[in-house]
């Protein structure tokens, strides 16, 4: 949720770190801070500020030279957002600086112990414990001091440490929170996300849990927390630095919605086998015999990824005829689920870092389950922890709310469903039919995007609503859930999603002219049932916006989307509702890319 960036080399470090922080701000943004080495030996210089990175930038003095530094953008967990609670955290002598992502579970206990020894804490954070542990260590090397500290703490961390007595290095450590080294020419970087690195280098090393690294300007070395050297070979990041730019759009959300035709093309590319009317998924690590032995599929994810998983479960059950369902990973972990060896578990996550999903994967693996990942970020924790999986290839998603990753994740599930289906009961004809439908998606998405102006006009009307209802049936219900989440995340309008079939079991009581309903009404076998729901709403003077394949006479407005195969319709029906949420929030003047209280990846519980 927070972001770390660090640099050691010859360049003036402050502007470089501030630019890195700006690239990380989407991960957390209630305060930020920076430390650089001072030309005066034996001390570090620090500036911190509550607010955005631009607030920090305004405070950085003109003379803030240094060639080594670490910086942080925070999303508060322990202690309110404030200057003093911002990272880095320094010891009283200004010798040790620590930036930290994650949570120290035994912080209260360690704090009490340190206070009993006379340590005075400056902040309310758990992180400051780490600073004092390092500062008080009697070990001879910085590596040893950091090792002692991380051994004393329970919990999750990605940390970067500077020490005024060891100015030639930055020491970093990882447990459950990403730490990525950027390998440059006579300079080294570290960050919690490649976004902060790739303007400078695309050669990276991703640390594993339990690993540490020492970065010097012309060298790096990795080792475990027990001191054993590890072999880290740099890998090349696929994503271009330019893919993190706004590309002429006013917001990342708009850019990412607009990128969907290309993104969907990318997730399909190289995976379709026309000879057998099936799909090849290279990283699945599941041979046909094993695929035939699967008796159930359980999909786990959070938020938007959970909604994509609900659609995915329907696709897998429909095409492969394997009973499948999806559940929020955050709930699954805590209900002591029966873990069945014949069930295929699938963890879905855009970031590949979401703590609740990662923890569910780790629990499943511990119990011997087979877990696949459907993930966007290559090499992320969930991708690495899973036994195999499918990358969704949406490219970097910077806006806090997910759009293109949702769409690509659902397409990835459709590919998996065809793959499993063709090994089991999906006929050649049906395989071909779905593949042809998948190939039509990019052009059909573009057709929907071309209708943006009309959706914008509708949004102006909905921006006045205090609350909205979203309904859909079977395949349409997860579309309604996702559309309602999108609207509430960025506009802060209260929204509810219900299966249309449930209306008369309660929510119909809410219907009145001031509560508009968005109804998903595909031209499929449930069309008449969906129309009956529209009648019920109209009879109570409710206003209706339908997303349908043809004009709906009971609706006040219909957004007509192109028809695909019934199974793939949910992919298209979600797109205009992303635009509706976007333009509603825009009309309300919301901070679309950085909605209040939310962060892009939720790496804590
Ligand atoms: O990175 P993940 O897909 O695991 O993230 C899961 C959720 O936190 C995420 O989808 C969240 O709901 C977004 N704000 C959706 O817009």
Coordinates of C-alpha atoms and ligand atoms in Angstrom, one line a residue:
X1 CA 0.0 0.0 0.0
X2 CA 2.9 2.3 0.7
X3 CA 5.8 2.9 -1.7
X4 CA 9.6 2.7 -1.2
X5 CA 12.2 4.0 -3.5
X6 CA 16.0 4.3 -2.9
X7 CA 19.1 5.2 -4.9
X8 CA 22.9 5.0 -4.6
X9 CA 25.1 6.3 -7.3
X10 CA 26.5 9.6 -8.5
X11 CA 23.4 11.6 -9.4
X12 CA 21.7 14.2 -7.3
X13 CA 19.3 12.0 -5.5
X14 CA 16.5 14.2 -4.2
X15 CA 14.8 14.9 -7.6
X16 CA 15.2 11.3 -8.7
X17 CA 13.6 10.0 -5.5
X18 CA 10.8 12.6 -5.7
X19 CA 10.0 11.5 -9.2
X20 CA 10.1 7.9 -8.1
X21 CA 7.7 8.7 -5.2
X22 CA 5.3 10.4 -7.7
X23 CA 5.2 7.2 -9.7
X24 CA 4.4 5.2 -6.5
X25 CA 1.8 7.6 -5.2
X26 CA -1.0 5.4 -6.5
X27 CA -0.1 2.8 -3.9
X28 CA -0.6 5.1 -0.9
X29 CA -0.7 8.8 -0.5
X30 CA -1.4 10.3 2.9
X31 CA 2.2 11.4 3.6
X32 CA 5.7 11.1 2.3
X33 CA 9.3 11.6 3.2
X34 CA 12.9 11.5 2.0
X35 CA 16.3 11.1 3.6
X36 CA 19.6 11.7 1.8
X37 CA 23.2 11.4 2.9
X38 CA 24.7 14.6 4.1
X39 CA 28.1 15.8 2.9
X40 CA 28.7 16.3 6.6
X41 CA 30.0 12.9 7.7
X42 CA 28.0 11.1 10.3
X43 CA 24.5 12.5 9.8
X44 CA 21.5 12.2 7.5
X45 CA 19.2 14.9 6.2
X46 CA 15.4 14.3 6.2
X47 CA 12.2 16.1 5.1
X48 CA 8.7 14.7 5.7
X49 CA 5.3 16.0 5.0
X50 CA 1.7 15.0 5.5
X51 CA -0.2 15.0 2.2
X52 CA 0.8 14.3 -1.3
X53 CA 4.2 14.0 -2.8
X54 CA 3.8 17.6 -4.2
X55 CA 3.5 18.8 -0.5
X56 CA 6.8 17.0 0.3
X57 CA 8.4 18.5 -2.8
X58 CA 7.4 22.0 -1.7
X59 CA 9.2 21.4 1.6
X60 CA 12.5 20.1 0.2
X61 CA 15.1 22.9 0.5
X62 CA 17.0 24.1 -2.5
X63 CA 20.2 22.8 -1.0
X64 CA 19.4 19.2 -0.3
X65 CA 22.3 17.6 -2.2
X66 CA 23.2 14.0 -1.8
X67 CA 24.0 10.9 -3.9
X68 CA 22.4 8.3 -1.7
X69 CA 18.8 8.4 -0.4
X70 CA 15.7 6.5 0.5
X71 CA 12.1 7.8 0.3
X72 CA 8.6 6.6 1.1
X73 CA 5.0 7.4 0.3
X74 CA 2.7 6.2 3.1
X75 CA -0.9 5.0 3.5
X76 CA -1.4 5.0 7.3
X77 CA -1.8 1.8 9.3
X78 CA -0.2 2.6 12.7
X79 CA -0.7 6.2 13.7
X80 CA -2.7 8.9 11.8
X81 CA -1.2 10.6 8.7
X82 CA 1.1 13.3 10.0
X83 CA 4.5 14.7 9.4
X84 CA 6.0 12.8 12.3
X85 CA 4.4 9.5 11.5
X86 CA 5.6 9.7 7.9
X87 CA 8.6 7.6 6.9
X88 CA 11.7 7.6 6.9
X89 CA 12.1 7.1 10.7
X90 CA 15.4 8.3 12.1
X91 CA 17.0 7.5 15.5
X92 CA 17.7 10.4 17.8
X93 CA 21.2 10.8 16.6
X94 CA 20.2 11.0 12.9
X95 CA 22.3 8.1 12.0
X96 CA 19.9 5.4 11.0
X97 CA 17.0 5.9 8.6
X98 CA 14.4 3.3 7.8
X99 CA 11.5 3.1 5.3
X100 CA 9.1 0.3 5.7
X101 CA 6.1 -1.3 3.9
X102 CA 4.1 -3.9 5.9
X103 CA 3.2 -4.3 9.5
X104 CA 5.3 -5.2 12.6
X105 CA 2.9 -7.5 14.5
X106 CA 4.9 -7.4 17.7
X107 CA 5.5 -3.6 17.6
X108 CA 3.7 -2.9 20.9
X109 CA 5.7 -5.5 22.8
X110 CA 9.0 -4.3 21.3
X111 CA 8.1 -0.7 21.9
X112 CA 7.4 -1.4 25.6
X113 CA 10.8 -3.2 25.9
X114 CA 12.7 -0.4 24.2
X115 CA 10.9 2.2 26.3
X116 CA 11.8 0.3 29.4
X117 CA 15.5 0.6 28.3
X118 CA 15.1 4.4 28.0
X119 CA 14.3 4.8 24.3
X120 CA 12.0 7.8 23.5
X121 CA 9.8 7.3 20.5
X122 CA 9.1 10.2 18.2
X123 CA 6.1 8.7 16.3
X124 CA 3.2 6.3 16.8
X125 CA 4.4 4.0 14.1
X126 CA 5.4 0.3 14.2
X127 CA 8.3 1.1 11.9
X128 CA 10.1 3.2 14.4
X129 CA 10.8 0.1 16.4
X130 CA 12.9 -1.2 13.5
X131 CA 15.0 2.1 13.5
X132 CA 15.7 1.8 17.2
X133 CA 16.6 -1.9 17.0
X134 CA 19.1 -1.1 14.3
X135 CA 20.5 2.0 16.0
X136 CA 21.0 0.1 19.3
X137 CA 22.6 -3.0 17.7
X138 CA 26.2 -3.6 18.8
X139 CA 27.0 -5.5 15.6
X140 CA 30.0 -4.4 13.5
X141 CA 28.3 -4.3 10.0
X142 CA 25.1 -2.6 8.8
X143 CA 24.0 -6.0 7.4
X144 CA 24.4 -7.6 10.8
X145 CA 22.5 -4.8 12.5
X146 CA 19.6 -5.1 10.1
X147 CA 19.6 -8.9 10.3
X148 CA 19.3 -8.7 14.1
X149 CA 16.4 -6.3 13.8
X150 CA 14.4 -8.3 11.3
X151 CA 14.9 -11.4 13.4
X152 CA 13.4 -9.6 16.3
X153 CA 10.3 -8.6 14.5
X154 CA 7.2 -10.6 13.6
X155 CA 5.1 -9.5 10.7
X156 CA 5.6 -8.3 7.2
X157 CA 8.2 -6.0 5.8
X158 CA 9.9 -4.5 2.9
X159 CA 12.5 -2.2 4.3
X160 CA 15.4 0.0 3.1
X161 CA 18.0 1.2 5.6
X162 CA 20.6 3.9 5.4
X163 CA 23.3 4.5 8.1
X164 CA 25.5 7.5 8.5
X165 CA 28.4 5.3 9.5
X166 CA 28.1 3.1 6.4
X167 CA 27.5 5.7 3.7
X168 CA 28.6 3.4 0.8
X169 CA 25.5 1.2 1.0
X170 CA 21.8 0.8 1.4
X171 CA 20.7 -2.5 3.0
X172 CA 17.2 -3.9 2.2
X173 CA 15.2 -6.8 3.4
X174 CA 11.9 -8.5 2.4
X175 CA 9.3 -10.6 4.1
X176 CA 5.8 -10.5 2.6
X177 CA 6.2 -7.0 1.0
X178 CA 7.9 -6.5 -2.4
X179 CA 11.4 -5.3 -2.7
X180 CA 12.8 -4.9 -6.2
X181 CA 16.4 -4.0 -7.0
X182 CA 17.1 -1.9 -10.1
X183 CA 20.5 -2.7 -11.5
X184 CA 22.0 0.3 -13.3
X185 CA 25.4 1.4 -14.7
X186 CA 27.5 2.5 -11.6
X187 CA 24.2 3.1 -9.8
X188 CA 21.7 0.9 -8.0
X189 CA 18.1 1.5 -7.2
X190 CA 15.5 -0.2 -5.0
X191 CA 11.7 0.1 -5.0
X192 CA 8.6 -1.6 -3.9
X193 CA 7.3 -1.4 -7.5
X194 CA 9.0 -1.4 -10.9
X195 CA 7.0 1.8 -11.6
X196 CA 9.6 3.7 -9.7
X197 CA 12.6 2.0 -11.4
X198 CA 11.9 1.7 -15.1
X199 CA 12.7 5.3 -16.0
X200 CA 16.2 4.4 -15.0
X201 CA 16.7 0.7 -15.7
X202 CA 14.7 -2.3 -16.8
X203 CA 17.2 -4.8 -15.3
X204 CA 15.7 -5.9 -12.0
X205 CA 16.1 -8.5 -9.2
X206 CA 13.0 -9.3 -7.1
X207 CA 13.9 -10.4 -3.6
X208 CA 12.3 -13.5 -2.1
X209 CA 10.8 -13.5 1.3
X210 CA 13.6 -14.0 3.9
X211 CA 16.1 -12.4 1.5
X212 CA 18.2 -9.3 2.1
X213 CA 20.5 -7.3 -0.2
X214 CA 23.3 -4.8 0.1
X215 CA 23.4 -2.1 -2.7
X216 CA 26.5 -0.2 -3.4
X217 CA 26.9 2.2 -6.4
X218 CA 28.7 -0.4 -8.5
X219 CA 27.7 -3.6 -7.0
X220 CA 24.9 -5.5 -5.3
X221 CA 24.7 -8.7 -3.3
X222 CA 21.8 -10.8 -2.1
X223 CA 21.7 -13.2 0.9
X224 CA 19.2 -14.7 3.3
X225 CA 18.5 -13.4 6.8
X226 CA 20.7 -16.2 8.0
X227 CA 23.6 -14.8 6.0
X228 CA 23.7 -17.4 3.2
X229 CA 24.5 -15.9 -0.2
X230 CA 21.8 -16.3 -2.8
X231 CA 22.2 -16.2 -6.6
X232 CA 20.2 -13.3 -8.0
X233 CA 20.2 -13.0 -11.8
X234 CA 18.7 -9.7 -13.1
X235 CA 15.6 -10.1 -15.3
X236 CA 14.4 -7.6 -17.9
X237 CA 11.1 -5.9 -17.1
X238 CA 8.6 -6.3 -20.1
X239 CA 6.7 -3.0 -19.4
X240 CA 8.0 0.2 -21.0
X241 CA 8.5 3.4 -19.0
X242 CA 6.0 5.1 -21.3
X243 CA 3.2 2.7 -20.2
X244 CA 3.2 4.6 -16.9
X245 CA 2.6 7.9 -18.5
X246 CA -0.9 9.4 -18.9
X247 CA -0.5 9.3 -22.7
X248 CA -2.6 12.5 -23.4
X249 CA -5.5 11.4 -21.2
X250 CA -6.6 13.5 -18.2
X251 CA -6.6 10.6 -15.8
X252 CA -5.1 7.1 -15.7
X253 CA -8.6 5.7 -15.4
X254 CA -9.6 7.1 -18.7
X255 CA -6.3 6.0 -20.3
X256 CA -6.8 2.5 -18.9
X257 CA -10.4 2.2 -20.0
X258 CA -9.4 3.3 -23.5
X259 CA -6.5 0.8 -23.7
X260 CA -8.9 -2.2 -23.4
X261 CA -9.1 -3.1 -27.1
X262 CA -5.3 -3.4 -27.2
X263 CA -5.1 -5.1 -23.8
X264 CA -7.6 -7.8 -24.8
X265 CA -5.7 -8.3 -28.0
X266 CA -2.6 -8.9 -25.9
X267 CA -4.1 -11.5 -23.6
X268 CA -5.4 -13.5 -26.6
X269 CA -2.1 -13.2 -28.6
X270 CA -0.3 -16.5 -29.2
X271 CA -2.7 -18.5 -27.1
X272 CA -5.3 -19.7 -29.6
X273 CA -4.9 -23.0 -31.3
X274 CA -7.2 -23.1 -34.4
X275 CA -6.2 -26.6 -35.3
X276 CA -7.9 -28.1 -32.3
X277 CA -10.2 -25.1 -31.5
X278 CA -8.6 -24.8 -28.1
X279 CA -6.3 -22.6 -26.1
X280 CA -2.6 -23.1 -25.0
X281 CA -1.6 -21.6 -21.7
X282 CA 2.1 -22.1 -21.3
X283 CA 2.4 -21.5 -17.6
X284 CA -0.4 -23.6 -16.3
X285 CA 1.7 -26.6 -15.3
X286 CA -1.4 -28.9 -15.5
X287 CA -1.3 -31.8 -17.9
X288 CA -4.5 -33.1 -19.6
X289 CA -4.7 -36.1 -17.3
X290 CA -4.5 -33.8 -14.2
X291 CA -7.0 -31.5 -15.8
X292 CA -9.4 -34.4 -16.2
X293 CA -9.0 -35.3 -12.6
X294 CA -10.3 -31.9 -11.3
X295 CA -13.6 -32.3 -9.5
X296 CA -14.2 -28.7 -8.4
X297 CA -12.7 -25.3 -9.0
X298 CA -12.6 -22.7 -6.2
X299 CA -11.6 -19.1 -7.2
X300 CA -10.3 -16.7 -4.6
X301 CA -9.8 -12.9 -5.0
X302 CA -10.7 -9.6 -3.5
X303 CA -12.7 -6.7 -4.7
X304 CA -12.8 -6.4 -8.5
X305 CA -10.7 -9.5 -8.9
X306 CA -13.3 -11.4 -6.9
X307 CA -15.9 -10.2 -9.3
X308 CA -13.8 -11.3 -12.2
X309 CA -13.5 -14.6 -10.4
X310 CA -17.4 -14.9 -10.2
X311 CA -17.6 -14.5 -14.0
X312 CA -14.7 -16.9 -14.3
X313 CA -16.4 -19.6 -12.2
X314 CA -19.5 -19.3 -14.5
X315 CA -17.3 -19.7 -17.6
X316 CA -15.4 -22.7 -16.2
X317 CA -18.6 -24.4 -15.0
X318 CA -20.4 -23.7 -18.2
X319 CA -17.7 -24.7 -20.6
X320 CA -15.7 -27.4 -18.7
X321 CA -18.7 -28.7 -16.8
X322 CA -16.7 -28.6 -13.5
X323 CA -18.5 -27.3 -10.5
X324 CA -16.9 -23.9 -9.8
X325 CA -17.5 -21.0 -7.5
X326 CA -15.7 -17.9 -6.3
X327 CA -15.3 -16.5 -2.8
X328 CA -13.6 -13.5 -1.3
X329 CA -10.1 -14.6 -0.3
X330 CA -10.4 -12.5 2.8
X331 CA -13.4 -14.6 4.0
X332 CA -12.0 -18.0 2.9
X333 CA -8.9 -17.7 5.0
X334 CA -10.8 -17.4 8.2
X335 CA -13.4 -20.1 8.0
X336 CA -11.1 -23.0 8.2
X337 CA -12.2 -24.4 4.8
X338 CA -12.1 -28.0 3.9
X339 CA -9.2 -28.3 1.4
X340 CA -9.9 -31.0 -1.1
X341 CA -7.1 -32.6 -3.1
X342 CA -9.3 -32.9 -6.2
X343 CA -10.2 -29.2 -6.2
X344 CA -8.2 -26.8 -8.3
X345 CA -7.8 -23.5 -6.5
X346 CA -7.3 -20.3 -8.5
X347 CA -6.0 -17.1 -6.9
X348 CA -6.9 -13.9 -8.8
X349 CA -5.1 -10.7 -8.3
X350 CA -4.1 -7.8 -10.5
X351 CA -1.2 -6.8 -8.3
X352 CA -0.2 -10.3 -7.3
X353 CA 0.4 -8.8 -3.8
X354 CA -2.9 -8.5 -2.1
X355 CA -2.3 -9.8 1.4
X356 CA -5.6 -11.6 1.9
X357 CA -5.1 -13.5 -1.4
X358 CA -1.5 -14.3 -0.7
X359 CA -2.3 -15.6 2.7
X360 CA -5.0 -17.8 1.3
X361 CA -2.6 -19.2 -1.2
X362 CA 0.0 -19.9 1.4
X363 CA -2.6 -21.6 3.7
X364 CA -3.8 -23.7 0.7
X365 CA -0.2 -24.7 -0.3
X366 CA 0.6 -25.6 3.3
X367 CA -2.4 -28.0 3.2
X368 CA -1.2 -29.6 0.0
X369 CA -3.6 -28.0 -2.5
X370 CA -2.8 -27.2 -6.1
X371 CA -3.1 -23.4 -6.7
X372 CA -3.0 -21.5 -9.9
X373 CA -2.7 -17.8 -10.2
X374 CA -4.5 -15.4 -12.6
X375 CA -2.3 -12.4 -12.1
X376 CA -1.3 -9.2 -14.0
X377 CA 2.1 -8.4 -12.4
X378 CA 4.7 -10.8 -13.7
X379 CA 6.9 -12.2 -10.9
X380 CA 4.7 -10.8 -8.2
X381 CA 4.3 -12.7 -4.9
X382 CA 1.2 -14.6 -5.8
X383 CA 2.5 -15.5 -9.2
X384 CA 5.6 -16.9 -7.6
X385 CA 3.8 -18.7 -4.8
X386 CA 1.3 -20.4 -7.2
X387 CA 2.0 -23.8 -8.9
X388 CA 1.3 -22.3 -12.3
X389 CA -1.1 -19.9 -13.8
X390 CA -2.1 -17.4 -16.5
X391 CA -0.8 -13.9 -16.8
X392 CA -3.5 -11.4 -17.9
X393 CA -1.1 -9.1 -19.8
X394 CA -3.1 -5.9 -19.2
X395 CA 0.0 -3.8 -18.8
X396 CA 0.6 -1.6 -15.8
X397 CA -2.6 -0.3 -14.2
X398 CA -2.0 2.9 -12.2
X399 CA -5.5 4.2 -11.4
X400 CA -6.5 2.8 -8.0
X401 CA -9.7 1.4 -9.4
X402 CA -9.3 -1.5 -11.7
X403 CA -10.8 -1.4 -15.2
X404 CA -8.6 -3.0 -17.9
X405 CA -7.3 -5.6 -15.5
X406 CA -10.9 -6.7 -14.7
X407 CA -11.6 -7.1 -18.4
X408 CA -8.4 -8.9 -19.2
X409 CA -8.8 -11.2 -16.1
X410 CA -12.3 -12.2 -17.3
X411 CA -10.8 -12.9 -20.8
X412 CA -8.1 -14.9 -19.2
X413 CA -10.7 -17.0 -17.4
X414 CA -12.5 -17.5 -20.8
X415 CA -9.2 -18.8 -22.2
X416 CA -8.8 -21.1 -19.2
X417 CA -12.4 -22.3 -19.5
X418 CA -11.9 -23.2 -23.2
X419 CA -8.6 -24.9 -22.4
X420 CA -10.2 -27.1 -19.6
X421 CA -13.4 -27.5 -21.6
X422 CA -11.7 -28.8 -24.7
X423 CA -9.8 -31.4 -22.5
X424 CA -13.2 -32.4 -21.1
X425 CA -16.6 -31.9 -22.6
X426 CA -16.6 -28.8 -24.7
X427 CA -17.2 -29.8 -28.4
X428 CA -15.1 -28.7 -31.3
X429 CA -18.0 -26.6 -32.5
X430 CA -18.4 -24.8 -29.2
X431 CA -14.7 -24.4 -28.9
X432 CA -14.6 -22.7 -32.3
X433 CA -17.7 -20.6 -31.5
X434 CA -16.1 -19.2 -28.3
X435 CA -12.8 -18.6 -30.0
X436 CA -14.5 -16.7 -32.7
X437 CA -16.3 -14.7 -30.1
X438 CA -13.1 -13.9 -28.2
X439 CA -11.5 -12.6 -31.4
X440 CA -14.4 -10.2 -31.9
X441 CA -13.9 -8.6 -28.5
X442 CA -11.3 -5.9 -29.2
X443 CA -13.3 -4.4 -32.1
X444 CA -16.5 -4.6 -30.1
X445 CA -14.9 -3.0 -27.1
X446 CA -13.8 -0.2 -29.4
X447 CA -17.3 0.2 -30.7
X448 CA -18.6 0.7 -27.1
X449 CA -15.8 3.2 -26.3
X450 CA -16.7 5.2 -29.4
X451 CA -20.1 5.8 -27.8
X452 CA -18.5 7.6 -24.8
X453 CA -20.2 11.0 -25.5
X454 CA -23.6 9.5 -25.0
X455 CA -22.6 7.8 -21.8
X456 CA -21.2 11.1 -20.6
X457 CA -24.6 12.7 -21.1
X458 CA -26.3 10.0 -19.0
X459 CA -23.7 10.4 -16.3
X460 CA -24.6 14.0 -15.8
X461 CA -28.1 12.9 -14.9
X462 CA -26.8 10.2 -12.5
X463 CA -24.4 12.5 -10.7
X464 CA -27.4 13.8 -8.9
X465 CA -28.4 10.5 -7.4
X466 CA -27.8 9.8 -3.7
X467 CA -27.9 6.1 -4.2
X468 CA -28.2 3.6 -7.1
X469 CA -29.3 0.0 -7.6
X470 CA -27.5 -2.4 -10.0
X471 CA -29.2 -5.6 -11.0
X472 CA -28.4 -8.6 -13.2
X473 CA -29.1 -12.3 -13.4
X474 CA -26.7 -15.2 -13.5
X475 CA -23.9 -13.9 -15.8
X476 CA -25.2 -10.4 -15.4
X477 CA -25.0 -10.4 -11.6
X478 CA -21.2 -10.1 -11.3
X479 CA -21.3 -7.3 -13.9
X480 CA -23.8 -5.5 -11.7
X481 CA -21.6 -6.1 -8.6
X482 CA -18.5 -4.7 -10.4
X483 CA -20.3 -1.7 -11.8
X484 CA -21.7 -0.9 -8.4
X485 CA -18.2 -1.2 -6.8
X486 CA -16.7 1.1 -9.6
X487 CA -19.4 3.7 -9.0
X488 CA -19.0 3.8 -5.2
X489 CA -15.2 3.7 -5.3
X490 CA -14.8 6.8 -7.4
X491 CA -18.0 8.9 -7.1
X492 CA -18.7 7.9 -3.4
X493 CA -22.4 7.5 -4.4
X494 CA -23.9 4.7 -2.4
X495 CA -24.7 1.7 -4.7
X496 CA -26.2 -1.7 -4.1
X497 CA -26.0 -4.7 -6.5
X498 CA -28.6 -7.5 -6.4
X499 CA -29.5 -10.4 -8.5
X500 CA -32.6 -9.3 -10.4
X501 CA -34.3 -12.4 -9.2
X502 CA -33.9 -11.2 -5.6
X503 CA -35.7 -7.9 -6.1
X504 CA -39.0 -9.0 -4.7
X505 CA -37.3 -10.6 -1.7
X506 CA -36.5 -7.2 -0.2
X507 CA -34.7 -4.5 -2.3
X508 CA -37.9 -3.6 -4.2
X509 CA -38.8 -1.7 -1.0
X510 CA -36.2 0.8 -1.9
X511 CA -37.4 1.6 -5.4
X512 CA -38.8 5.1 -5.9
X513 CA -38.1 7.9 -8.4
X514 CA -34.9 9.1 -6.7
X515 CA -33.2 5.7 -6.7
X516 CA -32.1 4.9 -10.3
X517 CA -31.5 1.3 -11.3
X518 CA -28.9 0.1 -13.8
X519 CA -30.1 -3.2 -15.2
X520 CA -28.0 -5.7 -17.2
X521 CA -30.3 -7.1 -19.8
X522 CA -28.5 -9.4 -22.3
X523 CA -30.3 -11.0 -25.2
X524 CA -30.0 -14.5 -23.8
X525 CA -32.3 -17.2 -22.4
X526 CA -33.1 -15.0 -19.4
X527 CA -34.2 -11.9 -21.4
X528 CA -37.9 -12.3 -20.5
X529 CA -37.0 -12.8 -16.8
X530 CA -34.9 -9.6 -16.9
X531 CA -37.7 -7.7 -18.6
X532 CA -40.1 -8.8 -15.9
X533 CA -37.7 -7.2 -13.4
X534 CA -37.8 -3.9 -15.4
X535 CA -41.6 -4.1 -15.2
X536 CA -41.5 -4.5 -11.5
X537 CA -39.3 -1.4 -11.1
X538 CA -41.3 0.7 -13.6
X539 CA -44.5 -0.2 -11.7
X540 CA -42.9 1.5 -8.6
X541 CA -41.9 4.6 -10.6
X542 CA -38.3 3.7 -10.6
X543 CA -35.9 5.2 -13.2
X544 CA -34.0 2.6 -15.3
X545 CA -30.9 2.6 -17.3
X546 CA -30.6 -0.7 -19.2
X547 CA -27.4 -2.1 -20.7
X548 CA -28.7 -4.4 -23.4
X549 CA -28.4 -5.7 -26.9
X550 CA -31.4 -3.7 -28.1
X551 CA -33.5 -0.9 -26.8
X552 CA -35.6 -1.8 -23.8
X553 CA -38.9 -0.1 -23.8
X554 CA -39.4 -0.2 -20.1
X555 CA -36.1 1.6 -19.5
X556 CA -35.7 5.3 -19.5
X557 CA -32.4 4.9 -21.3
X558 CA -30.7 2.0 -22.9
X559 CA -27.0 1.7 -23.7
X560 CA -26.9 -0.8 -26.6
X561 CA -23.8 -2.9 -26.7
X562 CA -22.7 -5.3 -29.5
X563 CA -23.8 -8.9 -29.1
X564 CA -21.2 -11.6 -28.7
X565 CA -21.6 -15.3 -27.6
X566 CA -23.8 -15.5 -24.6
X567 CA -20.9 -16.7 -22.4
X568 CA -18.8 -13.6 -23.4
X569 CA -21.5 -11.0 -23.1
X570 CA -20.5 -10.0 -19.5
X571 CA -17.1 -8.8 -20.8
X572 CA -18.7 -6.3 -23.0
X573 CA -21.6 -5.3 -20.7
X574 CA -19.1 -4.1 -18.0
X575 CA -17.3 -1.6 -20.3
X576 CA -20.0 1.1 -20.6
X577 CA -20.5 1.0 -16.9
X578 CA -16.8 1.8 -16.3
X579 CA -17.4 4.9 -18.5
X580 CA -20.6 5.7 -16.6
X581 CA -18.8 5.5 -13.2
X582 CA -15.9 7.6 -14.7
X583 CA -18.1 10.4 -16.0
X584 CA -20.4 10.5 -13.0
X585 CA -17.3 10.9 -10.7
X586 CA -15.9 13.5 -13.1
X587 CA -19.1 15.5 -13.1
X588 CA -18.9 15.4 -9.3
X589 CA -15.4 16.7 -9.3
X590 CA -13.9 13.6 -7.6
X591 CA -10.2 12.7 -7.5
X592 CA -10.7 9.8 -9.9
X593 CA -7.2 8.2 -9.9
X594 CA -6.8 8.5 -6.1
X595 CA -10.2 7.9 -4.4
X596 CA -10.3 8.7 -0.7
X597 CA -9.3 6.0 1.7
X598 CA -8.2 3.5 -1.0
X599 CA -4.8 2.3 -2.2
X600 CA -3.9 0.4 -5.3
X601 CA -2.5 -2.7 -3.6
X602 CA -3.6 -3.8 -0.2
X603 CA -0.6 -5.6 1.2
X604 CA -1.8 -5.6 4.8
X605 CA -4.8 -7.3 6.4
Ligands
LIG1 O1 -4.5 -6.4 -6.9 P1 -5.8 -7.1 -6.6 O2 -6.5 -7.5 -7.9 O3 -5.6 -8.4 -5.8 O4 -6.7 -6.2 -5.8 C1 -7.9 -6.6 -5.2 C2 -8.7 -5.4 -4.8 O5 -8.1 -4.7 -3.7 C3 -9.0 -4.4 -5.9 O6 -9.6 -5.1 -7.0 C4 -9.9 -3.3 -5.4 O7 -11.2 -3.8 -5.2 C5 -9.9 -2.2 -6.5 N1 -10.0 -0.9 -5.8 C6 -11.0 -2.3 -7.5 O8 -11.2 -1.2 -8.3

